[in-house]
PDB file of C-alpha atoms in Angstrom:
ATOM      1  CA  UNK A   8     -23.306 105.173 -89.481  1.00 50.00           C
ATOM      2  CA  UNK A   9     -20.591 103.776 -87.396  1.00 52.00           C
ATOM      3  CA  UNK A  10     -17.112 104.351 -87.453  1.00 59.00           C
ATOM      4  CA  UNK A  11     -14.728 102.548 -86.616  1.00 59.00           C
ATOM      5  CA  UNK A  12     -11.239 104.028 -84.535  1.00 59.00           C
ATOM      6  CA  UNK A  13      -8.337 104.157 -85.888  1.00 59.00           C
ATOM      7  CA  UNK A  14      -5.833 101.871 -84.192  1.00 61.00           C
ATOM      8  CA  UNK A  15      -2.261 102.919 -84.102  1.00 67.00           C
ATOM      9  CA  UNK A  16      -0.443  99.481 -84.753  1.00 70.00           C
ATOM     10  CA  UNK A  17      -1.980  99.979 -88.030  1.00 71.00           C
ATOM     11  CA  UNK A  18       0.278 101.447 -90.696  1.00 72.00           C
ATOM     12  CA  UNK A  19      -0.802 104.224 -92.462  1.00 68.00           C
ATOM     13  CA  UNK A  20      -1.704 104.276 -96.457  1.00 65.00           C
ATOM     14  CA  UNK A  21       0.386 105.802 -98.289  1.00 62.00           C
ATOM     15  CA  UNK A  22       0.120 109.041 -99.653  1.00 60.00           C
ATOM     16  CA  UNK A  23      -0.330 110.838-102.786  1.00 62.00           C
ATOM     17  CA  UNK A  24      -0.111 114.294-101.781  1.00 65.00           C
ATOM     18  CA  UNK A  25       3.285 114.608-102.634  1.00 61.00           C
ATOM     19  CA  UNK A  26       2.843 113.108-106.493  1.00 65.00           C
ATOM     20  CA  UNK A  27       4.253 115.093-108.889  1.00 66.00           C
ATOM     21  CA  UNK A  28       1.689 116.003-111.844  1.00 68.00           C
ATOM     22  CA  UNK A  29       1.400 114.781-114.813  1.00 75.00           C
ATOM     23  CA  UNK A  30       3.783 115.854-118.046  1.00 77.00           C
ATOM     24  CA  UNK A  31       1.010 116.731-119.573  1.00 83.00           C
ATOM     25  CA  UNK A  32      -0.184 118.842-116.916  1.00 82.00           C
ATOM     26  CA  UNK A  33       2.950 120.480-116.042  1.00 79.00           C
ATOM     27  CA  UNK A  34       3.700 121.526-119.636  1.00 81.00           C
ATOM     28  CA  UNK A  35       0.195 123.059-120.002  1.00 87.00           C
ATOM     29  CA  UNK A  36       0.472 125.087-116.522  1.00 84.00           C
ATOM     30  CA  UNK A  37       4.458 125.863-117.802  1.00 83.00           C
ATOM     31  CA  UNK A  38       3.088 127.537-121.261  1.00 85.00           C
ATOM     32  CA  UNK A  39       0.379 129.271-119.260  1.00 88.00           C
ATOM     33  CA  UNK A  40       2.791 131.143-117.039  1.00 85.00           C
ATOM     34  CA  UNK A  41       4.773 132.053-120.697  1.00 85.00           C
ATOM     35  CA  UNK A  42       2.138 132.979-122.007  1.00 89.00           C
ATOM     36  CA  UNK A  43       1.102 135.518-119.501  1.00 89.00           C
ATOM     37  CA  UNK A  44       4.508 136.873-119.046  1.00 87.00           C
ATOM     38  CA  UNK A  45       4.395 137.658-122.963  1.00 88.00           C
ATOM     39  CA  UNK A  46       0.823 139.450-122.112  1.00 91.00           C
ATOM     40  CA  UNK A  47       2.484 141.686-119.554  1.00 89.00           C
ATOM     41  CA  UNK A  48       5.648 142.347-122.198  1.00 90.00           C
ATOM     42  CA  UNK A  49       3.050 143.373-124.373  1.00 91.00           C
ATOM     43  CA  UNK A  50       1.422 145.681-122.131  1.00 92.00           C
ATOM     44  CA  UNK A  51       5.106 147.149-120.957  1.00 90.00           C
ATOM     45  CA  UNK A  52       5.346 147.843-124.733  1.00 90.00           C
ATOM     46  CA  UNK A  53       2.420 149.698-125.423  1.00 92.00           C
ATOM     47  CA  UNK A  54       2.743 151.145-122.282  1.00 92.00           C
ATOM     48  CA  UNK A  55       6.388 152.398-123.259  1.00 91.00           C
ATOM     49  CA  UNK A  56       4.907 153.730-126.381  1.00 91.00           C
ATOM     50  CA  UNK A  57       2.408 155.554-125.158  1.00 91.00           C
ATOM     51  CA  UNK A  58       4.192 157.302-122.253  1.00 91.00           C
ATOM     52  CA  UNK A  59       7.248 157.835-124.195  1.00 89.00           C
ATOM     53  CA  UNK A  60       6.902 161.791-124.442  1.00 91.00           C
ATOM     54  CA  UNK A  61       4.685 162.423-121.599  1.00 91.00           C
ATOM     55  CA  UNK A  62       6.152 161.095-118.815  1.00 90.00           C
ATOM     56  CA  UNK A  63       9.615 159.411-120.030  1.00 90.00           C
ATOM     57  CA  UNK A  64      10.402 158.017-116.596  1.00 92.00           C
ATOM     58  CA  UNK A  65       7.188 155.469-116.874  1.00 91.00           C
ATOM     59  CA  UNK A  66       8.585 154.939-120.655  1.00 91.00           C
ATOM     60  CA  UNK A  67      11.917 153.762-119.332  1.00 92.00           C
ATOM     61  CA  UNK A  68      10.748 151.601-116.425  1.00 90.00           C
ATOM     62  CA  UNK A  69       8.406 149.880-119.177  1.00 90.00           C
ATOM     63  CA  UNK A  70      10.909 149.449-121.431  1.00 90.00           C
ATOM     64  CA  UNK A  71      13.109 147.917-119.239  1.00 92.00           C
ATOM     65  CA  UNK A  72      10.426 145.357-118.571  1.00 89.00           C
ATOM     66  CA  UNK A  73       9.533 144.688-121.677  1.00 88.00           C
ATOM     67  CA  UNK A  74      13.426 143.916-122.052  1.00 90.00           C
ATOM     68  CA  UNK A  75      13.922 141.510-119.015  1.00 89.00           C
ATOM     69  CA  UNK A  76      10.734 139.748-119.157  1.00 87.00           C
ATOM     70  CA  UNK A  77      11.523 137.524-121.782  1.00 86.00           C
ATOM     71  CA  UNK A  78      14.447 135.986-120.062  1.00 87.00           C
ATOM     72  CA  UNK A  79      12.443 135.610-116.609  1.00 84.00           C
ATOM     73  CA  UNK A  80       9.923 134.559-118.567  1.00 81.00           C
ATOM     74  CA  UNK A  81      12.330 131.723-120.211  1.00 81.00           C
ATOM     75  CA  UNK A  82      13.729 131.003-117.062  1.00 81.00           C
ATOM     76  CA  UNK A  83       9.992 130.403-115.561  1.00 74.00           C
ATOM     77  CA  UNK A  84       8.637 127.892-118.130  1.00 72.00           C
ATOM     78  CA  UNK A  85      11.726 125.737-118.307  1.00 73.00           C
ATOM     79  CA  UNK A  86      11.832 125.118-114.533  1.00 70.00           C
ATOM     80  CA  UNK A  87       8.956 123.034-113.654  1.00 56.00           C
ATOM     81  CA  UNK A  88       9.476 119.680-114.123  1.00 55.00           C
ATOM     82  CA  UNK A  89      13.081 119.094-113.108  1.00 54.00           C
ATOM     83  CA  UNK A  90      12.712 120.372-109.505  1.00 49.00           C
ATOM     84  CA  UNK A  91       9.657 118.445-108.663  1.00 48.00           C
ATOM     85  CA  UNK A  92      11.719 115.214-108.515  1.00 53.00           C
ATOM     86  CA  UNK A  93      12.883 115.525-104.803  1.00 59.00           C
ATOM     87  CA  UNK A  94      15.633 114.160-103.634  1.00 65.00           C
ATOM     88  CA  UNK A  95      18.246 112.270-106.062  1.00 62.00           C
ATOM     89  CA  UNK A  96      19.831 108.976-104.239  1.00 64.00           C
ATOM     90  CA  UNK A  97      23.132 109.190-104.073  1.00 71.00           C
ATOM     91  CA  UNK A  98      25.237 107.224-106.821  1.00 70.00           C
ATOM     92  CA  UNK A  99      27.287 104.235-105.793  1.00 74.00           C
ATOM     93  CA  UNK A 100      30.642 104.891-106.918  1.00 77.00           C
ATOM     94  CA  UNK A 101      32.344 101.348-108.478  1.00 76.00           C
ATOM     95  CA  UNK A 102      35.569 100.402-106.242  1.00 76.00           C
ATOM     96  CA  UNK A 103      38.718 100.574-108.351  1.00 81.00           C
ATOM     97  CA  UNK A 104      42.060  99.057-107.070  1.00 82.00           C
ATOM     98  CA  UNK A 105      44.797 101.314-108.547  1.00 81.00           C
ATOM     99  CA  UNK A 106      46.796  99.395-111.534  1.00 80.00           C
ATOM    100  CA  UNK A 107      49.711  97.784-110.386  1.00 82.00           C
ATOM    101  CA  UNK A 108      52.784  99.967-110.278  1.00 81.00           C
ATOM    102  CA  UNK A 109      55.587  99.024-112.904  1.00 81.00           C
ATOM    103  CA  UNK A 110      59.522  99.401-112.194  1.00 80.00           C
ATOM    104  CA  UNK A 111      61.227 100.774-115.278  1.00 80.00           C
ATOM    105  CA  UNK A 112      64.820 100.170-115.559  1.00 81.00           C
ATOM    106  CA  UNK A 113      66.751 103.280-116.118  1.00 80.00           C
ATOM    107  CA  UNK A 114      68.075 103.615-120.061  1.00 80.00           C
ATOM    108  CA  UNK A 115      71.069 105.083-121.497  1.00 80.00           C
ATOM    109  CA  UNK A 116      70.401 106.851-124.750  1.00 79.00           C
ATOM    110  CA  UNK A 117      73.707 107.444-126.899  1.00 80.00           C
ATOM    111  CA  UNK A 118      73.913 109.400-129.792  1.00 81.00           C
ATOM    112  CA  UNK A 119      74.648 107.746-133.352  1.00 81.00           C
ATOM    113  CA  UNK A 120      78.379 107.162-134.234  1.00 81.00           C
ATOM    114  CA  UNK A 121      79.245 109.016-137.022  1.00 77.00           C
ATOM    115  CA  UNK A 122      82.165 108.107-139.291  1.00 72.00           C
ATOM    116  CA  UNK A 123      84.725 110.707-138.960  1.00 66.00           C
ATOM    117  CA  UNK A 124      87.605 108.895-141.313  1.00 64.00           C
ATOM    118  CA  UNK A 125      87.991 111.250-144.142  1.00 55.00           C
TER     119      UNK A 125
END
């Protein structure tokens, strides 16, 4: 089996390592993670419940996970795909001349006559 060496005026092949998965893949791993965050609310509930009178500082701590893990849990599964993208280019901004600048002629507004013959 012979090999043969790698020569360095050669360029490299490109790389896939830093591919982003799939949709389908990333929505599947994304309800996974909710998924188990919803087990462990579950078990910070029944915990709670069962520790209530016994030892009420266990109760509380559970029930304040039970309260906050939804959010996180939220939070988690919604922020997969958007910050695999990398680096945005940056946006070419059109090139506007401003609009041509217009004089106005100052304007002398009287009041109406009125008719004071009577």
């Amino acid at each position: 089996m012979s090999r043969t060496p790698r020569h360095r005026d050669e360029p490299r092949a490109e790389s896939i390592t830093r591919a982003r998965p799939g949709l389908s893949q990333d929505l599947r791993g994304r309800q996974r993670r909710y998924v188990t965050a919803m087990l462990v609310r579950t078990a910070c509930v029944v915990v709670m419940a069962l520790t209530w009178n016994r030892w009420p500082a266990v109760a509380v701590c559970a029930l304040a996970g039970g309260v906050l893990i939804p959010y996180v849990a939220v939070v988690a599964a919604q922020a997969g795909w958007r910050q695999q993208r990398g680096v945005r280019p940056e946006l070419v901004r059109p090139v506007t001349e401003p609009a041509p600048r217009v004089v106005l002629e100052p304007t002398l507004v009287l009041p109406p006559e009125q008719n004071t013959a009577a």
